[in-house]
């Protein structure tokens, strides 16, 4: 029995073992493996087409050096979409509502883009800290501001994903609770509330997919600046 609306975001454990690792690893078994046949079935064909379209669109602005990230970014996109959507099912846990997991994904990937820029083209990477044509008195201030904005990027990635999913889950639970409370007293209002809940659930499915896409898209933009 939950005592608070925020109890749904608590990391579940069994015999002292956190179950977030299972929630992260389990979705991978849902994707079919391409068989060793000449022709694939419709599901694998649709999966391959979707991944190819996403990869082509994501890597279009990048040069050849950034194409090495295709497998990583496509896998991250599929991973985030899967756990976000599965977290909307009843009696499930959404790992991406945990800021620790999102920061664990955002910080290393952001740092990798920065390291690549500093290694292969340090002049261009450092040039982003100072816009061209800046007046001399504003140079120290702009360098400090751009440096702070650079280090805020991974925090923004993790917090954006966490906040959007957490807000959606809370809103769904609030409306569902209102529908159950109103059912014996005002059935007509309860039916209207349940309709709003159904539409909100569809919206939340779209938000779960969009947030995964935005997370990977921002990473690709950071990579574009450094390759």
PDB file of C-alpha atoms in Angstrom:
ATOM      1  CA  UNK A   1       0.000   0.000   0.000  1.00  0.00           C
ATOM      2  CA  UNK A   2       1.568   3.280  -1.082  1.00  0.00           C
ATOM      3  CA  UNK A   3       1.539   6.047   1.508  1.00  0.00           C
ATOM      4  CA  UNK A   4       2.671   8.720  -0.938  1.00  0.00           C
ATOM      5  CA  UNK A   5       2.381   9.406  -4.650  1.00  0.00           C
ATOM      6  CA  UNK A   6       6.165   9.474  -4.818  1.00  0.00           C
ATOM      7  CA  UNK A   7       6.493   5.901  -3.516  1.00  0.00           C
ATOM      8  CA  UNK A   8       6.084   4.661  -7.091  1.00  0.00           C
ATOM      9  CA  UNK A   9       9.493   6.154  -7.882  1.00  0.00           C
ATOM     10  CA  UNK A  10      11.274   4.344  -5.040  1.00  0.00           C
ATOM     11  CA  UNK A  11      13.840   1.842  -6.262  1.00  0.00           C
ATOM     12  CA  UNK A  12      12.256  -1.585  -5.568  1.00  0.00           C
ATOM     13  CA  UNK A  13      14.352  -4.307  -4.000  1.00  0.00           C
ATOM     14  CA  UNK A  14      13.955  -7.998  -3.218  1.00  0.00           C
ATOM     15  CA  UNK A  15      15.969  -9.605  -0.422  1.00  0.00           C
ATOM     16  CA  UNK A  16      18.056  -6.461  -0.313  1.00  0.00           C
ATOM     17  CA  UNK A  17      18.891  -6.659  -4.035  1.00  0.00           C
ATOM     18  CA  UNK A  18      17.877  -3.599  -6.113  1.00  0.00           C
ATOM     19  CA  UNK A  19      15.635  -4.645  -8.982  1.00  0.00           C
ATOM     20  CA  UNK A  20      16.619  -1.708 -11.189  1.00  0.00           C
ATOM     21  CA  UNK A  21      19.255  -3.901 -12.836  1.00  0.00           C
ATOM     22  CA  UNK A  22      16.562  -6.394 -13.891  1.00  0.00           C
ATOM     23  CA  UNK A  23      14.310  -3.575 -15.107  1.00  0.00           C
ATOM     24  CA  UNK A  24      17.201  -2.283 -17.238  1.00  0.00           C
ATOM     25  CA  UNK A  25      18.326  -5.658 -18.636  1.00  0.00           C
ATOM     26  CA  UNK A  26      14.965  -7.357 -19.184  1.00  0.00           C
ATOM     27  CA  UNK A  27      13.663  -5.232 -22.130  1.00  0.00           C
ATOM     28  CA  UNK A  28      16.487  -6.425 -24.375  1.00  0.00           C
ATOM     29  CA  UNK A  29      14.970  -9.912 -24.600  1.00  0.00           C
ATOM     30  CA  UNK A  30      11.804  -8.478 -26.163  1.00  0.00           C
ATOM     31  CA  UNK A  31      13.533  -7.629 -29.440  1.00  0.00           C
ATOM     32  CA  UNK A  32      13.707 -10.450 -31.983  1.00  0.00           C
ATOM     33  CA  UNK A  33      17.075 -11.602 -33.271  1.00  0.00           C
ATOM     34  CA  UNK A  34      17.441 -11.669 -37.071  1.00  0.00           C
ATOM     35  CA  UNK A  35      17.454 -15.310 -38.183  1.00  0.00           C
ATOM     36  CA  UNK A  36      19.995 -16.887 -40.530  1.00  0.00           C
ATOM     37  CA  UNK A  37      17.554 -16.891 -43.442  1.00  0.00           C
ATOM     38  CA  UNK A  38      17.380 -15.032 -46.727  1.00  0.00           C
ATOM     39  CA  UNK A  39      13.993 -13.501 -45.896  1.00  0.00           C
ATOM     40  CA  UNK A  40      12.990 -11.969 -42.569  1.00  0.00           C
ATOM     41  CA  UNK A  41       9.516 -11.818 -41.107  1.00  0.00           C
ATOM     42  CA  UNK A  42       7.485  -8.613 -40.976  1.00  0.00           C
ATOM     43  CA  UNK A  43       8.482  -7.732 -37.397  1.00  0.00           C
ATOM     44  CA  UNK A  44      12.214  -7.937 -38.037  1.00  0.00           C
ATOM     45  CA  UNK A  45      11.804  -6.097 -41.337  1.00  0.00           C
ATOM     46  CA  UNK A  46       9.932  -3.261 -39.595  1.00  0.00           C
ATOM     47  CA  UNK A  47      12.522  -3.156 -36.818  1.00  0.00           C
ATOM     48  CA  UNK A  48      15.409  -2.976 -39.290  1.00  0.00           C
ATOM     49  CA  UNK A  49      13.696  -0.301 -41.384  1.00  0.00           C
ATOM     50  CA  UNK A  50      12.970   1.850 -38.307  1.00  0.00           C
ATOM     51  CA  UNK A  51      16.552   1.626 -37.049  1.00  0.00           C
ATOM     52  CA  UNK A  52      17.959   2.456 -40.489  1.00  0.00           C
ATOM     53  CA  UNK A  53      15.673   5.479 -40.908  1.00  0.00           C
ATOM     54  CA  UNK A  54      16.498   6.779 -37.446  1.00  0.00           C
ATOM     55  CA  UNK A  55      20.234   6.296 -37.958  1.00  0.00           C
ATOM     56  CA  UNK A  56      20.212   8.033 -41.344  1.00  0.00           C
ATOM     57  CA  UNK A  57      18.283  11.020 -39.986  1.00  0.00           C
ATOM     58  CA  UNK A  58      20.414  11.306 -36.859  1.00  0.00           C
ATOM     59  CA  UNK A  59      23.793  11.061 -38.571  1.00  0.00           C
ATOM     60  CA  UNK A  60      22.958  13.169 -41.619  1.00  0.00           C
ATOM     61  CA  UNK A  61      24.499  16.422 -40.224  1.00  0.00           C
ATOM     62  CA  UNK A  62      27.625  14.595 -38.976  1.00  0.00           C
ATOM     63  CA  UNK A  63      30.780  13.998 -40.956  1.00  0.00           C
ATOM     64  CA  UNK A  64      32.338  10.589 -41.484  1.00  0.00           C
ATOM     65  CA  UNK A  65      34.105  10.680 -38.119  1.00  0.00           C
ATOM     66  CA  UNK A  66      30.809  10.933 -36.276  1.00  0.00           C
ATOM     67  CA  UNK A  67      29.341   7.916 -38.061  1.00  0.00           C
ATOM     68  CA  UNK A  68      31.312   5.670 -35.725  1.00  0.00           C
ATOM     69  CA  UNK A  69      28.718   6.535 -33.081  1.00  0.00           C
ATOM     70  CA  UNK A  70      25.847   5.085 -35.115  1.00  0.00           C
ATOM     71  CA  UNK A  71      25.633   1.782 -33.231  1.00  0.00           C
ATOM     72  CA  UNK A  72      25.905   3.443 -29.820  1.00  0.00           C
ATOM     73  CA  UNK A  73      23.287   6.119 -30.490  1.00  0.00           C
ATOM     74  CA  UNK A  74      20.828   3.713 -32.132  1.00  0.00           C
ATOM     75  CA  UNK A  75      21.180   1.233 -29.249  1.00  0.00           C
ATOM     76  CA  UNK A  76      20.698   4.027 -26.700  1.00  0.00           C
ATOM     77  CA  UNK A  77      17.584   5.223 -28.531  1.00  0.00           C
ATOM     78  CA  UNK A  78      16.014   1.748 -28.561  1.00  0.00           C
ATOM     79  CA  UNK A  79      16.968   1.185 -24.921  1.00  0.00           C
ATOM     80  CA  UNK A  80      15.399   4.427 -23.686  1.00  0.00           C
ATOM     81  CA  UNK A  81      12.215   4.017 -25.725  1.00  0.00           C
ATOM     82  CA  UNK A  82      11.737   0.475 -24.459  1.00  0.00           C
ATOM     83  CA  UNK A  83      12.148   1.147 -20.748  1.00  0.00           C
ATOM     84  CA  UNK A  84      10.145   4.383 -20.960  1.00  0.00           C
ATOM     85  CA  UNK A  85       7.157   2.717 -22.630  1.00  0.00           C
ATOM     86  CA  UNK A  86       7.295  -0.441 -20.502  1.00  0.00           C
ATOM     87  CA  UNK A  87       7.289   1.748 -17.402  1.00  0.00           C
ATOM     88  CA  UNK A  88       3.748   2.850 -18.273  1.00  0.00           C
ATOM     89  CA  UNK A  89       2.397  -0.664 -17.759  1.00  0.00           C
ATOM     90  CA  UNK A  90       0.702  -1.452 -14.421  1.00  0.00           C
ATOM     91  CA  UNK A  91       2.866  -2.862 -11.628  1.00  0.00           C
ATOM     92  CA  UNK A  92       6.098  -1.931 -13.384  1.00  0.00           C
ATOM     93  CA  UNK A  93       9.036   0.276 -12.515  1.00  0.00           C
ATOM     94  CA  UNK A  94      10.498   2.956 -14.791  1.00  0.00           C
ATOM     95  CA  UNK A  95      14.296   3.109 -14.330  1.00  0.00           C
ATOM     96  CA  UNK A  96      14.545   6.431 -16.176  1.00  0.00           C
ATOM     97  CA  UNK A  97      12.640   8.188 -13.385  1.00  0.00           C
ATOM     98  CA  UNK A  98      15.835   7.748 -11.346  1.00  0.00           C
ATOM     99  CA  UNK A  99      18.192  10.695 -11.773  1.00  0.00           C
ATOM    100  CA  UNK A 100      21.160   8.470 -10.951  1.00  0.00           C
ATOM    101  CA  UNK A 101      20.571   6.276 -14.018  1.00  0.00           C
ATOM    102  CA  UNK A 102      20.008   9.221 -16.345  1.00  0.00           C
ATOM    103  CA  UNK A 103      23.122  11.000 -15.118  1.00  0.00           C
ATOM    104  CA  UNK A 104      25.032   7.748 -15.454  1.00  0.00           C
ATOM    105  CA  UNK A 105      24.093   7.758 -19.131  1.00  0.00           C
ATOM    106  CA  UNK A 106      24.446  11.498 -19.770  1.00  0.00           C
ATOM    107  CA  UNK A 107      27.776  12.299 -18.095  1.00  0.00           C
ATOM    108  CA  UNK A 108      30.013   9.650 -19.749  1.00  0.00           C
ATOM    109  CA  UNK A 109      28.551  10.217 -23.215  1.00  0.00           C
ATOM    110  CA  UNK A 110      28.810  14.003 -22.928  1.00  0.00           C
ATOM    111  CA  UNK A 111      32.357  13.678 -21.605  1.00  0.00           C
ATOM    112  CA  UNK A 112      33.245  11.418 -24.543  1.00  0.00           C
ATOM    113  CA  UNK A 113      32.131  14.096 -27.009  1.00  0.00           C
ATOM    114  CA  UNK A 114      34.218  16.723 -25.193  1.00  0.00           C
ATOM    115  CA  UNK A 115      37.294  14.475 -25.080  1.00  0.00           C
ATOM    116  CA  UNK A 116      36.957  13.716 -28.808  1.00  0.00           C
ATOM    117  CA  UNK A 117      36.819  17.432 -29.584  1.00  0.00           C
ATOM    118  CA  UNK A 118      39.818  18.235 -27.385  1.00  0.00           C
ATOM    119  CA  UNK A 119      41.820  15.393 -28.909  1.00  0.00           C
ATOM    120  CA  UNK A 120      41.201  15.816 -32.622  1.00  0.00           C
ATOM    121  CA  UNK A 121      40.455  19.530 -32.999  1.00  0.00           C
ATOM    122  CA  UNK A 122      41.264  21.403 -29.786  1.00  0.00           C
ATOM    123  CA  UNK A 123      41.248  24.814 -31.503  1.00  0.00           C
ATOM    124  CA  UNK A 124      37.667  24.424 -32.723  1.00  0.00           C
ATOM    125  CA  UNK A 125      36.511  22.904 -29.422  1.00  0.00           C
ATOM    126  CA  UNK A 126      37.976  25.760 -27.401  1.00  0.00           C
ATOM    127  CA  UNK A 127      36.705  28.275 -29.947  1.00  0.00           C
ATOM    128  CA  UNK A 128      33.116  27.507 -28.863  1.00  0.00           C
ATOM    129  CA  UNK A 129      33.923  29.147 -25.524  1.00  0.00           C
ATOM    130  CA  UNK A 130      34.442  32.543 -27.156  1.00  0.00           C
ATOM    131  CA  UNK A 131      32.188  33.812 -29.965  1.00  0.00           C
ATOM    132  CA  UNK A 132      33.900  35.636 -32.809  1.00  0.00           C
ATOM    133  CA  UNK A 133      33.920  39.426 -32.611  1.00  0.00           C
ATOM    134  CA  UNK A 134      33.506  39.614 -28.821  1.00  0.00           C
ATOM    135  CA  UNK A 135      34.599  42.963 -27.327  1.00  0.00           C
ATOM    136  CA  UNK A 136      37.802  42.735 -25.289  1.00  0.00           C
ATOM    137  CA  UNK A 137      36.249  43.638 -21.886  1.00  0.00           C
ATOM    138  CA  UNK A 138      33.622  40.893 -22.240  1.00  0.00           C
ATOM    139  CA  UNK A 139      36.060  38.095 -23.080  1.00  0.00           C
ATOM    140  CA  UNK A 140      36.630  36.835 -19.484  1.00  0.00           C
ATOM    141  CA  UNK A 141      32.932  36.992 -18.652  1.00  0.00           C
ATOM    142  CA  UNK A 142      31.867  35.131 -21.808  1.00  0.00           C
ATOM    143  CA  UNK A 143      34.499  32.435 -21.296  1.00  0.00           C
ATOM    144  CA  UNK A 144      33.193  31.811 -17.769  1.00  0.00           C
ATOM    145  CA  UNK A 145      29.568  31.751 -18.940  1.00  0.00           C
ATOM    146  CA  UNK A 146      30.289  29.382 -21.846  1.00  0.00           C
ATOM    147  CA  UNK A 147      32.321  27.096 -19.598  1.00  0.00           C
ATOM    148  CA  UNK A 148      29.463  26.907 -17.085  1.00  0.00           C
ATOM    149  CA  UNK A 149      26.975  26.197 -19.881  1.00  0.00           C
ATOM    150  CA  UNK A 150      29.272  23.443 -21.151  1.00  0.00           C
ATOM    151  CA  UNK A 151      29.299  21.693 -17.786  1.00  0.00           C
ATOM    152  CA  UNK A 152      25.539  22.148 -17.345  1.00  0.00           C
ATOM    153  CA  UNK A 153      24.801  20.123 -20.501  1.00  0.00           C
ATOM    154  CA  UNK A 154      24.919  16.632 -18.893  1.00  0.00           C
ATOM    155  CA  UNK A 155      22.846  17.882 -15.956  1.00  0.00           C
ATOM    156  CA  UNK A 156      20.241  19.236 -18.365  1.00  0.00           C
ATOM    157  CA  UNK A 157      20.165  15.916 -20.243  1.00  0.00           C
ATOM    158  CA  UNK A 158      19.543  13.863 -17.118  1.00  0.00           C
ATOM    159  CA  UNK A 159      17.149  16.260 -15.397  1.00  0.00           C
ATOM    160  CA  UNK A 160      15.043  16.770 -18.549  1.00  0.00           C
ATOM    161  CA  UNK A 161      14.446  13.054 -18.983  1.00  0.00           C
ATOM    162  CA  UNK A 162      13.764  12.496 -15.280  1.00  0.00           C
ATOM    163  CA  UNK A 163      11.435  15.478 -14.868  1.00  0.00           C
ATOM    164  CA  UNK A 164       9.277  14.746 -17.916  1.00  0.00           C
ATOM    165  CA  UNK A 165       8.729  11.092 -17.060  1.00  0.00           C
ATOM    166  CA  UNK A 166       8.192  11.789 -13.357  1.00  0.00           C
ATOM    167  CA  UNK A 167       5.634  14.527 -14.088  1.00  0.00           C
ATOM    168  CA  UNK A 168       3.742  12.284 -16.505  1.00  0.00           C
ATOM    169  CA  UNK A 169       3.584   9.384 -14.062  1.00  0.00           C
ATOM    170  CA  UNK A 170       2.412  11.644 -11.236  1.00  0.00           C
ATOM    171  CA  UNK A 171      -0.308  13.200 -13.392  1.00  0.00           C
ATOM    172  CA  UNK A 172      -1.573   9.773 -14.493  1.00  0.00           C
ATOM    173  CA  UNK A 173      -1.707   8.571 -10.896  1.00  0.00           C
ATOM    174  CA  UNK A 174      -3.512  11.705  -9.708  1.00  0.00           C
ATOM    175  CA  UNK A 175      -6.185  11.450 -12.408  1.00  0.00           C
ATOM    176  CA  UNK A 176      -6.576   7.696 -11.854  1.00  0.00           C
ATOM    177  CA  UNK A 177      -7.050   8.259  -8.133  1.00  0.00           C
ATOM    178  CA  UNK A 178      -9.646  10.953  -8.840  1.00  0.00           C
ATOM    179  CA  UNK A 179     -11.529   8.581 -11.178  1.00  0.00           C
ATOM    180  CA  UNK A 180     -11.685   5.842  -8.520  1.00  0.00           C
ATOM    181  CA  UNK A 181     -12.824   8.279  -5.828  1.00  0.00           C
ATOM    182  CA  UNK A 182     -15.520   9.836  -8.026  1.00  0.00           C
ATOM    183  CA  UNK A 183     -16.875   6.515  -9.353  1.00  0.00           C
ATOM    184  CA  UNK A 184     -19.311   5.762  -6.461  1.00  0.00           C
ATOM    185  CA  UNK A 185     -20.357   9.393  -5.982  1.00  0.00           C
ATOM    186  CA  UNK A 186     -20.549  10.888  -9.490  1.00  0.00           C
ATOM    187  CA  UNK A 187     -20.381   8.184 -12.170  1.00  0.00           C
ATOM    188  CA  UNK A 188     -20.726  10.618 -15.069  1.00  0.00           C
ATOM    189  CA  UNK A 189     -17.795  12.718 -13.864  1.00  0.00           C
ATOM    190  CA  UNK A 190     -15.812   9.537 -13.214  1.00  0.00           C
ATOM    191  CA  UNK A 191     -16.377   8.377 -16.801  1.00  0.00           C
ATOM    192  CA  UNK A 192     -15.247  11.764 -18.099  1.00  0.00           C
ATOM    193  CA  UNK A 193     -12.173  11.583 -15.867  1.00  0.00           C
ATOM    194  CA  UNK A 194     -11.404   8.071 -17.117  1.00  0.00           C
ATOM    195  CA  UNK A 195     -11.621   9.343 -20.704  1.00  0.00           C
ATOM    196  CA  UNK A 196      -9.146  12.101 -19.869  1.00  0.00           C
ATOM    197  CA  UNK A 197      -6.929   9.463 -18.255  1.00  0.00           C
ATOM    198  CA  UNK A 198      -6.991   7.339 -21.414  1.00  0.00           C
ATOM    199  CA  UNK A 199      -6.046  10.312 -23.605  1.00  0.00           C
ATOM    200  CA  UNK A 200      -3.326  11.312 -21.161  1.00  0.00           C
ATOM    201  CA  UNK A 201      -1.907   7.783 -21.265  1.00  0.00           C
ATOM    202  CA  UNK A 202      -1.672   7.975 -25.052  1.00  0.00           C
ATOM    203  CA  UNK A 203       0.046  11.333 -24.705  1.00  0.00           C
ATOM    204  CA  UNK A 204       2.460   9.895 -22.166  1.00  0.00           C
ATOM    205  CA  UNK A 205       3.401   7.090 -24.572  1.00  0.00           C
ATOM    206  CA  UNK A 206       4.272   9.751 -27.138  1.00  0.00           C
ATOM    207  CA  UNK A 207       6.220  11.711 -24.508  1.00  0.00           C
ATOM    208  CA  UNK A 208       8.186   8.577 -23.555  1.00  0.00           C
ATOM    209  CA  UNK A 209       9.269   8.122 -27.175  1.00  0.00           C
ATOM    210  CA  UNK A 210       9.925  11.810 -27.801  1.00  0.00           C
ATOM    211  CA  UNK A 211      12.072  12.206 -24.681  1.00  0.00           C
ATOM    212  CA  UNK A 212      14.231   9.256 -25.722  1.00  0.00           C
ATOM    213  CA  UNK A 213      14.648  10.825 -29.159  1.00  0.00           C
ATOM    214  CA  UNK A 214      15.465  14.242 -27.668  1.00  0.00           C
ATOM    215  CA  UNK A 215      18.086  12.699 -25.357  1.00  0.00           C
ATOM    216  CA  UNK A 216      19.888  11.042 -28.271  1.00  0.00           C
ATOM    217  CA  UNK A 217      19.405  14.049 -30.572  1.00  0.00           C
ATOM    218  CA  UNK A 218      21.075  16.407 -28.101  1.00  0.00           C
ATOM    219  CA  UNK A 219      23.978  13.992 -27.749  1.00  0.00           C
ATOM    220  CA  UNK A 220      24.358  13.978 -31.532  1.00  0.00           C
ATOM    221  CA  UNK A 221      24.368  17.807 -31.540  1.00  0.00           C
ATOM    222  CA  UNK A 222      27.094  17.838 -28.906  1.00  0.00           C
ATOM    223  CA  UNK A 223      29.017  15.346 -31.032  1.00  0.00           C
ATOM    224  CA  UNK A 224      28.506  17.489 -34.124  1.00  0.00           C
ATOM    225  CA  UNK A 225      30.279  20.392 -32.428  1.00  0.00           C
ATOM    226  CA  UNK A 226      33.350  18.281 -31.696  1.00  0.00           C
ATOM    227  CA  UNK A 227      33.896  16.180 -34.836  1.00  0.00           C
TER     228      UNK A 227
END
